[in-house]
Amino acid sequence: MADCELLYEVNEPRIFTTVKAMHKMRYYIDKTEDEIGWLGYVKKVAANQYLIEDVFLLKQKVHAATTEIDPEALATMATELIKQGAEGIAKYNTIRMWGHSHVNMSTSASGQDDKQMEEFATSDYYIRLIGNKKGEWNVCLYDYVNNVLWSNMQLELWYEVDITD
């Protein structure tokens, strides 16, 4: 048997969420019978490690099987952050996560879900989360720089521990 030479090693990225962000996402999913969508602030905490720090809702049209964030609400939020100067612009640039609920259905991505991710391709990466009332998650990382889609990832909780506790 011939020896194989390792050309390069790929470390699969890891996606973390704060407990606060997880609670908010579960609340969004649990409190509506329609699909609902949200955006999130993401920080790259290390090479191939991403932390969803917080999530938020914007005005949107929701239906049993679709949700559409209002473009005007998105533009207003962007304008308000930009008005804050460098700090607001930096915060705006951390919006790198789109999540939504499939209510009681499978968390498999639909064609519409895939199409939505094309709109975020102006960023270097974006995270997509699809959750449901059963507590299931479909987690993907779109690496637009390297043209790589990481799918079927685990969503891990991020705990910050104060060593003085």
Tab-separated table of C-alpha atoms in Angstrom:
chain	number	residue	atom	x	y	z
A	1	MET	CA	0.000	0.000	0.000
A	2	ALA	CA	1.382	3.422	-0.967
A	3	ASP	CA	1.964	6.096	1.652
A	4	CYS	CA	-0.244	9.162	1.405
A	5	GLU	CA	1.266	12.573	1.777
A	6	LEU	CA	-0.818	15.040	3.761
A	7	LEU	CA	-1.176	18.151	1.604
A	8	TYR	CA	-2.855	20.279	4.214
A	9	GLU	CA	-4.953	19.920	7.323
A	10	VAL	CA	-8.341	21.528	7.641
A	11	ASN	CA	-9.658	22.304	11.095
A	12	GLU	CA	-13.413	22.382	11.092
A	13	PRO	CA	-14.688	25.674	12.467
A	14	ARG	CA	-16.612	25.752	15.724
A	15	ILE	CA	-19.719	27.852	16.336
A	16	PHE	CA	-20.440	29.008	19.874
A	17	THR	CA	-23.326	31.015	21.305
A	18	THR	CA	-23.618	32.859	24.575
A	19	VAL	CA	-26.225	31.586	26.993
A	20	LYS	CA	-28.053	34.925	26.600
A	21	ALA	CA	-28.254	34.568	22.804
A	22	MET	CA	-29.402	30.933	23.102
A	23	HIS	CA	-32.169	31.892	25.525
A	24	LYS	CA	-33.372	34.646	23.199
A	25	MET	CA	-33.401	32.338	20.153
A	26	ARG	CA	-35.307	29.644	22.062
A	27	TYR	CA	-37.770	32.306	23.260
A	28	TYR	CA	-38.360	33.536	19.686
A	29	ILE	CA	-39.016	29.989	18.494
A	30	ASP	CA	-41.183	28.950	21.446
A	31	LYS	CA	-43.427	32.042	21.492
A	32	THR	CA	-44.681	32.007	17.904
A	33	GLU	CA	-46.589	29.526	15.802
A	34	ASP	CA	-45.207	31.043	12.588
A	35	GLU	CA	-41.662	31.201	11.305
A	36	ILE	CA	-39.637	34.038	12.775
A	37	GLY	CA	-36.217	35.356	11.801
A	38	TRP	CA	-33.459	37.149	13.665
A	39	LEU	CA	-29.962	38.482	13.137
A	40	GLY	CA	-26.948	38.144	15.373
A	41	TYR	CA	-23.691	39.797	16.334
A	42	VAL	CA	-20.739	37.453	15.816
A	43	LYS	CA	-17.162	37.769	17.002
A	44	LYS	CA	-14.327	35.643	15.666
A	45	VAL	CA	-12.699	34.573	18.950
A	46	ALA	CA	-9.877	32.470	17.468
A	47	ALA	CA	-8.897	30.926	14.179
A	48	ASN	CA	-11.944	28.931	13.062
A	49	GLN	CA	-13.941	29.802	16.205
A	50	TYR	CA	-16.986	32.061	16.058
A	51	LEU	CA	-19.082	33.360	18.941
A	52	ILE	CA	-22.672	34.520	18.536
A	53	GLU	CA	-22.671	37.221	21.205
A	54	ASP	CA	-26.275	38.416	20.929
A	55	VAL	CA	-29.302	38.239	18.640
A	56	PHE	CA	-32.106	40.644	17.841
A	57	LEU	CA	-35.396	40.910	15.998
A	58	LEU	CA	-36.372	43.407	13.328
A	59	LYS	CA	-39.771	44.135	11.845
A	60	GLN	CA	-40.679	41.295	9.488
A	61	LYS	CA	-43.474	39.543	7.645
A	62	VAL	CA	-44.066	36.107	9.114
A	63	HIS	CA	-46.113	33.247	7.752
A	64	ALA	CA	-46.524	29.568	8.497
A	65	ALA	CA	-43.591	28.612	6.246
A	66	THR	CA	-41.691	31.846	5.501
A	67	THR	CA	-40.315	34.951	7.134
A	68	GLU	CA	-38.990	38.094	5.480
A	69	ILE	CA	-37.107	40.786	7.378
A	70	ASP	CA	-38.406	44.200	6.341
A	71	PRO	CA	-35.699	45.837	4.153
A	72	GLU	CA	-36.679	49.275	5.473
A	73	ALA	CA	-36.225	48.106	9.082
A	74	LEU	CA	-32.815	46.721	8.167
A	75	ALA	CA	-31.827	49.988	6.472
A	76	THR	CA	-33.035	52.036	9.465
A	77	MET	CA	-31.018	49.907	11.879
A	78	ALA	CA	-27.912	50.242	9.679
A	79	THR	CA	-28.362	54.024	9.465
A	80	GLU	CA	-28.727	54.336	13.241
A	81	LEU	CA	-25.545	52.336	13.843
A	82	ILE	CA	-23.595	54.302	11.232
A	83	LYS	CA	-24.692	57.573	12.883
A	84	GLN	CA	-22.857	56.377	16.018
A	85	GLY	CA	-19.553	56.676	14.176
A	86	ALA	CA	-16.696	54.194	14.296
A	87	GLU	CA	-18.176	52.220	17.199
A	88	GLY	CA	-21.547	51.818	15.463
A	89	ILE	CA	-19.926	50.870	12.165
A	90	ALA	CA	-17.801	48.268	13.942
A	91	LYS	CA	-20.936	46.836	15.575
A	92	TYR	CA	-22.787	46.784	12.242
A	93	ASN	CA	-19.885	44.845	10.736
A	94	THR	CA	-20.333	42.086	13.330
A	95	ILE	CA	-23.840	41.226	12.093
A	96	ARG	CA	-22.831	37.884	10.609
A	97	MET	CA	-25.626	35.529	11.610
A	98	TRP	CA	-29.112	34.936	10.281
A	99	GLY	CA	-31.358	32.572	12.163
A	100	HIS	CA	-34.940	31.531	11.794
A	101	SER	CA	-37.482	29.021	12.976
A	102	HIS	CA	-39.054	26.198	11.029
A	103	VAL	CA	-41.593	25.917	13.865
A	104	ASN	CA	-42.471	22.164	14.034
A	105	MET	CA	-40.899	21.171	10.722
A	106	SER	CA	-37.469	19.738	9.974
A	107	THR	CA	-34.527	22.118	10.242
A	108	SER	CA	-33.366	21.171	6.738
A	109	ALA	CA	-32.705	24.227	4.596
A	110	SER	CA	-35.187	25.124	1.891
A	111	GLY	CA	-34.310	26.580	-1.492
A	112	GLN	CA	-35.432	29.954	-0.137
A	113	ASP	CA	-33.042	29.554	2.819
A	114	ASP	CA	-30.168	28.867	0.429
A	115	LYS	CA	-31.144	31.820	-1.751
A	116	GLN	CA	-31.194	34.109	1.291
A	117	MET	CA	-27.556	33.247	1.989
A	118	GLU	CA	-26.590	34.538	-1.465
A	119	GLU	CA	-27.603	38.012	-0.251
A	120	PHE	CA	-25.038	37.823	2.566
A	121	ALA	CA	-22.192	36.905	0.191
A	122	THR	CA	-20.822	40.457	0.446
A	123	SER	CA	-19.374	39.488	3.854
A	124	ASP	CA	-16.343	37.272	4.281
A	125	TYR	CA	-18.410	34.776	6.300
A	126	TYR	CA	-21.950	34.308	7.547
A	127	ILE	CA	-23.606	31.834	9.898
A	128	ARG	CA	-27.063	30.403	9.243
A	129	LEU	CA	-29.090	28.791	12.016
A	130	ILE	CA	-32.410	27.034	11.554
A	131	GLY	CA	-34.162	25.913	14.726
A	132	ASN	CA	-37.465	24.322	15.649
A	133	LYS	CA	-39.666	23.758	18.690
A	134	LYS	CA	-38.122	20.290	19.226
A	135	GLY	CA	-34.799	21.959	20.053
A	136	GLU	CA	-33.121	20.824	16.834
A	137	TRP	CA	-30.619	23.071	15.078
A	138	ASN	CA	-29.217	23.167	11.570
A	139	VAL	CA	-25.973	25.160	11.747
A	140	CYS	CA	-23.969	26.228	8.690
A	141	LEU	CA	-20.985	28.495	8.184
A	142	TYR	CA	-20.614	30.115	4.788
A	143	ASP	CA	-16.958	30.997	4.191
A	144	TYR	CA	-17.303	33.318	1.210
A	145	VAL	CA	-13.568	34.092	1.022
A	146	ASN	CA	-12.604	30.457	0.450
A	147	ASN	CA	-15.907	29.487	-1.201
A	148	VAL	CA	-16.563	26.777	1.405
A	149	LEU	CA	-19.829	25.771	3.062
A	150	TRP	CA	-19.527	24.039	6.410
A	151	SER	CA	-22.794	22.258	7.217
A	152	ASN	CA	-24.228	20.000	9.912
A	153	MET	CA	-22.189	21.787	12.544
A	154	GLN	CA	-22.741	21.710	16.289
A	155	LEU	CA	-23.955	24.807	18.116
A	156	GLU	CA	-21.948	24.942	21.336
A	157	LEU	CA	-22.640	27.010	24.436
A	158	TRP	CA	-19.964	29.513	25.423
A	159	TYR	CA	-19.453	29.903	29.131
A	160	GLU	CA	-17.365	32.707	30.529
A	161	VAL	CA	-16.160	31.816	33.977
A	162	ASP	CA	-14.892	34.341	36.462
A	163	ILE	CA	-12.106	32.545	38.284
A	164	THR	CA	-12.837	34.609	41.408
A	165	ASP	CA	-16.284	32.975	41.709
